[in-house]
Amino acid sequence: MRAGSDVALAAVWHPDPHRPVTWAMFFGALIVVAGSVTVFLGVFAAIDTWRKAGRPRGRSLRGVLLGGGCCLVVGLVIAAFGVWLY
């Protein structure tokens, strides 16, 4: 075995066999997925609305971009809470 190969294996996450899976871990993973979906839907909705609107008309699309940015921030906060809970 080469010297660098054990370092690469150490960087991969391996679950601790002595730490049982708990309900908190399950709900943490579920919250991470919910936050990721929120981020995806918010960004997709903003991009889709921007493309369908055609040429930007100034202030008319600022609300859409603000809403997409808010969904992005809220989704990242939800996902961060899920990672902390996990």
mmCIF file with all atom_site columns, N, CA and C in Angstrom, residues 33-74:
data_model
loop_
_atom_site.group_PDB
_atom_site.id
_atom_site.type_symbol
_atom_site.label_atom_id
_atom_site.label_alt_id
_atom_site.label_comp_id
_atom_site.label_asym_id
_atom_site.label_entity_id
_atom_site.label_seq_id
_atom_site.pdbx_PDB_ins_code
_atom_site.Cartn_x
_atom_site.Cartn_y
_atom_site.Cartn_z
_atom_site.occupancy
_atom_site.B_iso_or_equiv
_atom_site.pdbx_formal_charge
_atom_site.auth_seq_id
_atom_site.auth_comp_id
_atom_site.auth_asym_id
_atom_site.auth_atom_id
_atom_site.pdbx_PDB_model_num
ATOM 1   N N  . VAL A 1 33 ? -32.615 17.908 3.814   1.00 0.00 ? 33 VAL A N  1
ATOM 2   C CA . VAL A 1 33 ? -33.264 17.711 2.512   1.00 0.00 ? 33 VAL A CA 1
ATOM 3   C C  . VAL A 1 33 ? -34.310 18.804 2.278   1.00 0.00 ? 33 VAL A C  1
ATOM 4   N N  . ALA A 1 34 ? -35.094 19.134 3.299   1.00 0.00 ? 34 ALA A N  1
ATOM 5   C CA . ALA A 1 34 ? -36.114 20.184 3.157   1.00 0.00 ? 34 ALA A CA 1
ATOM 6   C C  . ALA A 1 34 ? -35.470 21.539 2.856   1.00 0.00 ? 34 ALA A C  1
ATOM 7   N N  . GLY A 1 35 ? -34.374 21.859 3.515   1.00 0.00 ? 35 GLY A N  1
ATOM 8   C CA . GLY A 1 35 ? -33.664 23.113 3.240   1.00 0.00 ? 35 GLY A CA 1
ATOM 9   C C  . GLY A 1 35 ? -33.095 23.148 1.843   1.00 0.00 ? 35 GLY A C  1
ATOM 10  N N  . SER A 1 36 ? -32.566 22.020 1.392   1.00 0.00 ? 36 SER A N  1
ATOM 11  C CA . SER A 1 36 ? -32.012 21.959 0.042   1.00 0.00 ? 36 SER A CA 1
ATOM 12  C C  . SER A 1 36 ? -33.103 22.123 -1.010  1.00 0.00 ? 36 SER A C  1
ATOM 13  N N  . VAL A 1 37 ? -34.257 21.540 -0.764  1.00 0.00 ? 37 VAL A N  1
ATOM 14  C CA . VAL A 1 37 ? -35.379 21.686 -1.698  1.00 0.00 ? 37 VAL A CA 1
ATOM 15  C C  . VAL A 1 37 ? -35.854 23.136 -1.721  1.00 0.00 ? 37 VAL A C  1
ATOM 16  N N  . THR A 1 38 ? -35.884 23.796 -0.577  1.00 0.00 ? 38 THR A N  1
ATOM 17  C CA . THR A 1 38 ? -36.275 25.199 -0.521  1.00 0.00 ? 38 THR A CA 1
ATOM 18  C C  . THR A 1 38 ? -35.318 26.062 -1.328  1.00 0.00 ? 38 THR A C  1
ATOM 19  N N  . VAL A 1 39 ? -34.025 25.820 -1.183  1.00 0.00 ? 39 VAL A N  1
ATOM 20  C CA . VAL A 1 39 ? -33.032 26.562 -1.956  1.00 0.00 ? 39 VAL A CA 1
ATOM 21  C C  . VAL A 1 39 ? -33.243 26.322 -3.446  1.00 0.00 ? 39 VAL A C  1
ATOM 22  N N  . PHE A 1 40 ? -33.398 25.075 -3.829  1.00 0.00 ? 40 PHE A N  1
ATOM 23  C CA . PHE A 1 40 ? -33.562 24.738 -5.238  1.00 0.00 ? 40 PHE A CA 1
ATOM 24  C C  . PHE A 1 40 ? -34.807 25.388 -5.829  1.00 0.00 ? 40 PHE A C  1
ATOM 25  N N  . LEU A 1 41 ? -35.938 25.296 -5.133  1.00 0.00 ? 41 LEU A N  1
ATOM 26  C CA . LEU A 1 41 ? -37.185 25.855 -5.661  1.00 0.00 ? 41 LEU A CA 1
ATOM 27  C C  . LEU A 1 41 ? -37.137 27.380 -5.745  1.00 0.00 ? 41 LEU A C  1
ATOM 28  N N  . GLY A 1 42 ? -36.567 28.023 -4.754  1.00 0.00 ? 42 GLY A N  1
ATOM 29  C CA . GLY A 1 42 ? -36.472 29.485 -4.782  1.00 0.00 ? 42 GLY A CA 1
ATOM 30  C C  . GLY A 1 42 ? -35.603 29.987 -5.907  1.00 0.00 ? 42 GLY A C  1
ATOM 31  N N  . VAL A 1 43 ? -34.445 29.379 -6.075  1.00 0.00 ? 43 VAL A N  1
ATOM 32  C CA . VAL A 1 43 ? -33.542 29.802 -7.145  1.00 0.00 ? 43 VAL A CA 1
ATOM 33  C C  . VAL A 1 43 ? -34.139 29.470 -8.511  1.00 0.00 ? 43 VAL A C  1
ATOM 34  N N  . PHE A 1 44 ? -34.752 28.288 -8.640  1.00 0.00 ? 44 PHE A N  1
ATOM 35  C CA . PHE A 1 44 ? -35.374 27.912 -9.906  1.00 0.00 ? 44 PHE A CA 1
ATOM 36  C C  . PHE A 1 44 ? -36.512 28.862 -10.260 1.00 0.00 ? 44 PHE A C  1
ATOM 37  N N  . ALA A 1 45 ? -37.344 29.222 -9.289  1.00 0.00 ? 45 ALA A N  1
ATOM 38  C CA . ALA A 1 45 ? -38.461 30.129 -9.558  1.00 0.00 ? 45 ALA A CA 1
ATOM 39  C C  . ALA A 1 45 ? -37.954 31.504 -9.993  1.00 0.00 ? 45 ALA A C  1
ATOM 40  N N  . ALA A 1 46 ? -36.925 32.010 -9.347  1.00 0.00 ? 46 ALA A N  1
ATOM 41  C CA . ALA A 1 46 ? -36.381 33.315 -9.722  1.00 0.00 ? 46 ALA A CA 1
ATOM 42  C C  . ALA A 1 46 ? -35.789 33.286 -11.125 1.00 0.00 ? 46 ALA A C  1
ATOM 43  N N  . ILE A 1 47 ? -35.018 32.261 -11.448 1.00 0.00 ? 47 ILE A N  1
ATOM 44  C CA . ILE A 1 47 ? -34.403 32.165 -12.775 1.00 0.00 ? 47 ILE A CA 1
ATOM 45  C C  . ILE A 1 47 ? -35.469 31.974 -13.850 1.00 0.00 ? 47 ILE A C  1
ATOM 46  N N  . ASP A 1 48 ? -36.457 31.125 -13.574 1.00 0.00 ? 48 ASP A N  1
ATOM 47  C CA . ASP A 1 48 ? -37.509 30.870 -14.549 1.00 0.00 ? 48 ASP A CA 1
ATOM 48  C C  . ASP A 1 48 ? -38.333 32.131 -14.818 1.00 0.00 ? 48 ASP A C  1
ATOM 49  N N  . THR A 1 49 ? -38.667 32.869 -13.775 1.00 0.00 ? 49 THR A N  1
ATOM 50  C CA . THR A 1 49 ? -39.428 34.101 -13.954 1.00 0.00 ? 49 THR A CA 1
ATOM 51  C C  . THR A 1 49 ? -38.607 35.141 -14.699 1.00 0.00 ? 49 THR A C  1
ATOM 52  N N  . TRP A 1 50 ? -37.338 35.226 -14.401 1.00 0.00 ? 50 TRP A N  1
ATOM 53  C CA . TRP A 1 50 ? -36.450 36.176 -15.085 1.00 0.00 ? 50 TRP A CA 1
ATOM 54  C C  . TRP A 1 50 ? -36.388 35.864 -16.574 1.00 0.00 ? 50 TRP A C  1
ATOM 55  N N  . ARG A 1 51 ? -36.277 34.600 -16.927 1.00 0.00 ? 51 ARG A N  1
ATOM 56  C CA . ARG A 1 51 ? -36.187 34.223 -18.343 1.00 0.00 ? 51 ARG A CA 1
ATOM 57  C C  . ARG A 1 51 ? -37.499 34.445 -19.075 1.00 0.00 ? 51 ARG A C  1
ATOM 58  N N  . LYS A 1 52 ? -38.624 34.135 -18.423 1.00 0.00 ? 52 LYS A N  1
ATOM 59  C CA . LYS A 1 52 ? -39.925 34.289 -19.076 1.00 0.00 ? 52 LYS A CA 1
ATOM 60  C C  . LYS A 1 52 ? -40.332 35.747 -19.220 1.00 0.00 ? 52 LYS A C  1
ATOM 61  N N  . ALA A 1 53 ? -39.791 36.619 -18.391 1.00 0.00 ? 53 ALA A N  1
ATOM 62  C CA . ALA A 1 53 ? -40.159 38.025 -18.450 1.00 0.00 ? 53 ALA A CA 1
ATOM 63  C C  . ALA A 1 53 ? -39.551 38.720 -19.655 1.00 0.00 ? 53 ALA A C  1
ATOM 64  N N  . GLY A 1 54 ? -38.587 38.084 -20.285 1.00 0.00 ? 54 GLY A N  1
ATOM 65  C CA . GLY A 1 54 ? -37.938 38.710 -21.432 1.00 0.00 ? 54 GLY A CA 1
ATOM 66  C C  . GLY A 1 54 ? -36.945 39.762 -20.982 1.00 0.00 ? 54 GLY A C  1
ATOM 67  N N  . ARG A 1 55 ? -36.991 40.893 -21.643 1.00 0.00 ? 55 ARG A N  1
ATOM 68  C CA . ARG A 1 55 ? -36.060 41.963 -21.332 1.00 0.00 ? 55 ARG A CA 1
ATOM 69  C C  . ARG A 1 55 ? -36.395 42.567 -19.968 1.00 0.00 ? 55 ARG A C  1
ATOM 70  N N  . PRO A 1 56 ? -35.408 42.696 -19.076 1.00 0.00 ? 56 PRO A N  1
ATOM 71  C CA . PRO A 1 56 ? -35.685 43.251 -17.743 1.00 0.00 ? 56 PRO A CA 1
ATOM 72  C C  . PRO A 1 56 ? -36.249 44.666 -17.842 1.00 0.00 ? 56 PRO A C  1
ATOM 73  N N  . ARG A 1 57 ? -37.244 44.945 -17.038 1.00 0.00 ? 57 ARG A N  1
ATOM 74  C CA . ARG A 1 57 ? -37.910 46.245 -17.071 1.00 0.00 ? 57 ARG A CA 1
ATOM 75  C C  . ARG A 1 57 ? -37.647 47.041 -15.788 1.00 0.00 ? 57 ARG A C  1
ATOM 76  N N  . GLY A 1 58 ? -36.488 46.966 -15.265 1.00 0.00 ? 58 GLY A N  1
ATOM 77  C CA . GLY A 1 58 ? -36.152 47.766 -14.084 1.00 0.00 ? 58 GLY A CA 1
ATOM 78  C C  . GLY A 1 58 ? -36.681 47.183 -12.794 1.00 0.00 ? 58 GLY A C  1
ATOM 79  N N  . ARG A 1 59 ? -37.555 47.934 -12.129 1.00 0.00 ? 59 ARG A N  1
ATOM 80  C CA . ARG A 1 59 ? -38.027 47.541 -10.809 1.00 0.00 ? 59 ARG A CA 1
ATOM 81  C C  . ARG A 1 59 ? -38.992 46.362 -10.826 1.00 0.00 ? 59 ARG A C  1
ATOM 82  N N  . SER A 1 60 ? -39.544 46.009 -11.954 1.00 0.00 ? 60 SER A N  1
ATOM 83  C CA . SER A 1 60 ? -40.564 44.965 -11.980 1.00 0.00 ? 60 SER A CA 1
ATOM 84  C C  . SER A 1 60 ? -40.025 43.597 -11.573 1.00 0.00 ? 60 SER A C  1
ATOM 85  N N  . LEU A 1 61 ? -38.771 43.329 -11.821 1.00 0.00 ? 61 LEU A N  1
ATOM 86  C CA . LEU A 1 61 ? -38.205 42.020 -11.492 1.00 0.00 ? 61 LEU A CA 1
ATOM 87  C C  . LEU A 1 61 ? -37.393 42.031 -10.197 1.00 0.00 ? 61 LEU A C  1
ATOM 88  N N  . ARG A 1 62 ? -37.283 43.148 -9.559  1.00 0.00 ? 62 ARG A N  1
ATOM 89  C CA . ARG A 1 62 ? -36.522 43.200 -8.311  1.00 0.00 ? 62 ARG A CA 1
ATOM 90  C C  . ARG A 1 62 ? -37.185 42.364 -7.222  1.00 0.00 ? 62 ARG A C  1
ATOM 91  N N  . GLY A 1 63 ? -38.506 42.359 -7.201  1.00 0.00 ? 63 GLY A N  1
ATOM 92  C CA . GLY A 1 63 ? -39.222 41.553 -6.210  1.00 0.00 ? 63 GLY A CA 1
ATOM 93  C C  . GLY A 1 63 ? -38.993 40.069 -6.410  1.00 0.00 ? 63 GLY A C  1
ATOM 94  N N  . VAL A 1 64 ? -38.939 39.658 -7.673  1.00 0.00 ? 64 VAL A N  1
ATOM 95  C CA . VAL A 1 64 ? -38.686 38.246 -7.975  1.00 0.00 ? 64 VAL A CA 1
ATOM 96  C C  . VAL A 1 64 ? -37.291 37.850 -7.512  1.00 0.00 ? 64 VAL A C  1
ATOM 97  N N  . LEU A 1 65 ? -36.315 38.689 -7.806  1.00 0.00 ? 65 LEU A N  1
ATOM 98  C CA . LEU A 1 65 ? -34.951 38.382 -7.378  1.00 0.00 ? 65 LEU A CA 1
ATOM 99  C C  . LEU A 1 65 ? -34.816 38.453 -5.862  1.00 0.00 ? 65 LEU A C  1
ATOM 100 N N  . LEU A 1 66 ? -35.535 39.380 -5.240  1.00 0.00 ? 66 LEU A N  1
ATOM 101 C CA . LEU A 1 66 ? -35.508 39.463 -3.787  1.00 0.00 ? 66 LEU A CA 1
ATOM 102 C C  . LEU A 1 66 ? -36.145 38.220 -3.168  1.00 0.00 ? 66 LEU A C  1
ATOM 103 N N  . GLY A 1 67 ? -37.249 37.761 -3.747  1.00 0.00 ? 67 GLY A N  1
ATOM 104 C CA . GLY A 1 67 ? -37.898 36.541 -3.258  1.00 0.00 ? 67 GLY A CA 1
ATOM 105 C C  . GLY A 1 67 ? -37.019 35.318 -3.436  1.00 0.00 ? 67 GLY A C  1
ATOM 106 N N  . GLY A 1 68 ? -36.344 35.223 -4.577  1.00 0.00 ? 68 GLY A N  1
ATOM 107 C CA . GLY A 1 68 ? -35.414 34.111 -4.792  1.00 0.00 ? 68 GLY A CA 1
ATOM 108 C C  . GLY A 1 68 ? -34.250 34.151 -3.823  1.00 0.00 ? 68 GLY A C  1
ATOM 109 N N  . GLY A 1 69 ? -33.752 35.360 -3.555  1.00 0.00 ? 69 GLY A N  1
ATOM 110 C CA . GLY A 1 69 ? -32.666 35.500 -2.577  1.00 0.00 ? 69 GLY A CA 1
ATOM 111 C C  . GLY A 1 69 ? -33.111 35.146 -1.172  1.00 0.00 ? 69 GLY A C  1
ATOM 112 N N  . CYS A 1 70 ? -34.343 35.517 -0.834  1.00 0.00 ? 70 CYS A N  1
ATOM 113 C CA . CYS A 1 70 ? -34.871 35.163 0.492   1.00 0.00 ? 70 CYS A CA 1
ATOM 114 C C  . CYS A 1 70 ? -35.038 33.658 0.632   1.00 0.00 ? 70 CYS A C  1
ATOM 115 N N  . CYS A 1 71 ? -35.539 33.008 -0.422  1.00 0.00 ? 71 CYS A N  1
ATOM 116 C CA . CYS A 1 71 ? -35.660 31.547 -0.389  1.00 0.00 ? 71 CYS A CA 1
ATOM 117 C C  . CYS A 1 71 ? -34.285 30.899 -0.256  1.00 0.00 ? 71 CYS A C  1
ATOM 118 N N  . LEU A 1 72 ? -33.305 31.477 -0.913  1.00 0.00 ? 72 LEU A N  1
ATOM 119 C CA . LEU A 1 72 ? -31.939 30.953 -0.820  1.00 0.00 ? 72 LEU A CA 1
ATOM 120 C C  . LEU A 1 72 ? -31.428 31.049 0.611   1.00 0.00 ? 72 LEU A C  1
ATOM 121 N N  . VAL A 1 73 ? -31.593 32.197 1.225   1.00 0.00 ? 73 VAL A N  1
ATOM 122 C CA . VAL A 1 73 ? -31.089 32.398 2.589   1.00 0.00 ? 73 VAL A CA 1
ATOM 123 C C  . VAL A 1 73 ? -31.848 31.517 3.585   1.00 0.00 ? 73 VAL A C  1
ATOM 124 N N  . VAL A 1 74 ? -33.174 31.491 3.479   1.00 0.00 ? 74 VAL A N  1
ATOM 125 C CA . VAL A 1 74 ? -33.976 30.683 4.405   1.00 0.00 ? 74 VAL A CA 1
ATOM 126 C C  . VAL A 1 74 ? -33.660 29.198 4.244   1.00 0.00 ? 74 VAL A C  1
#
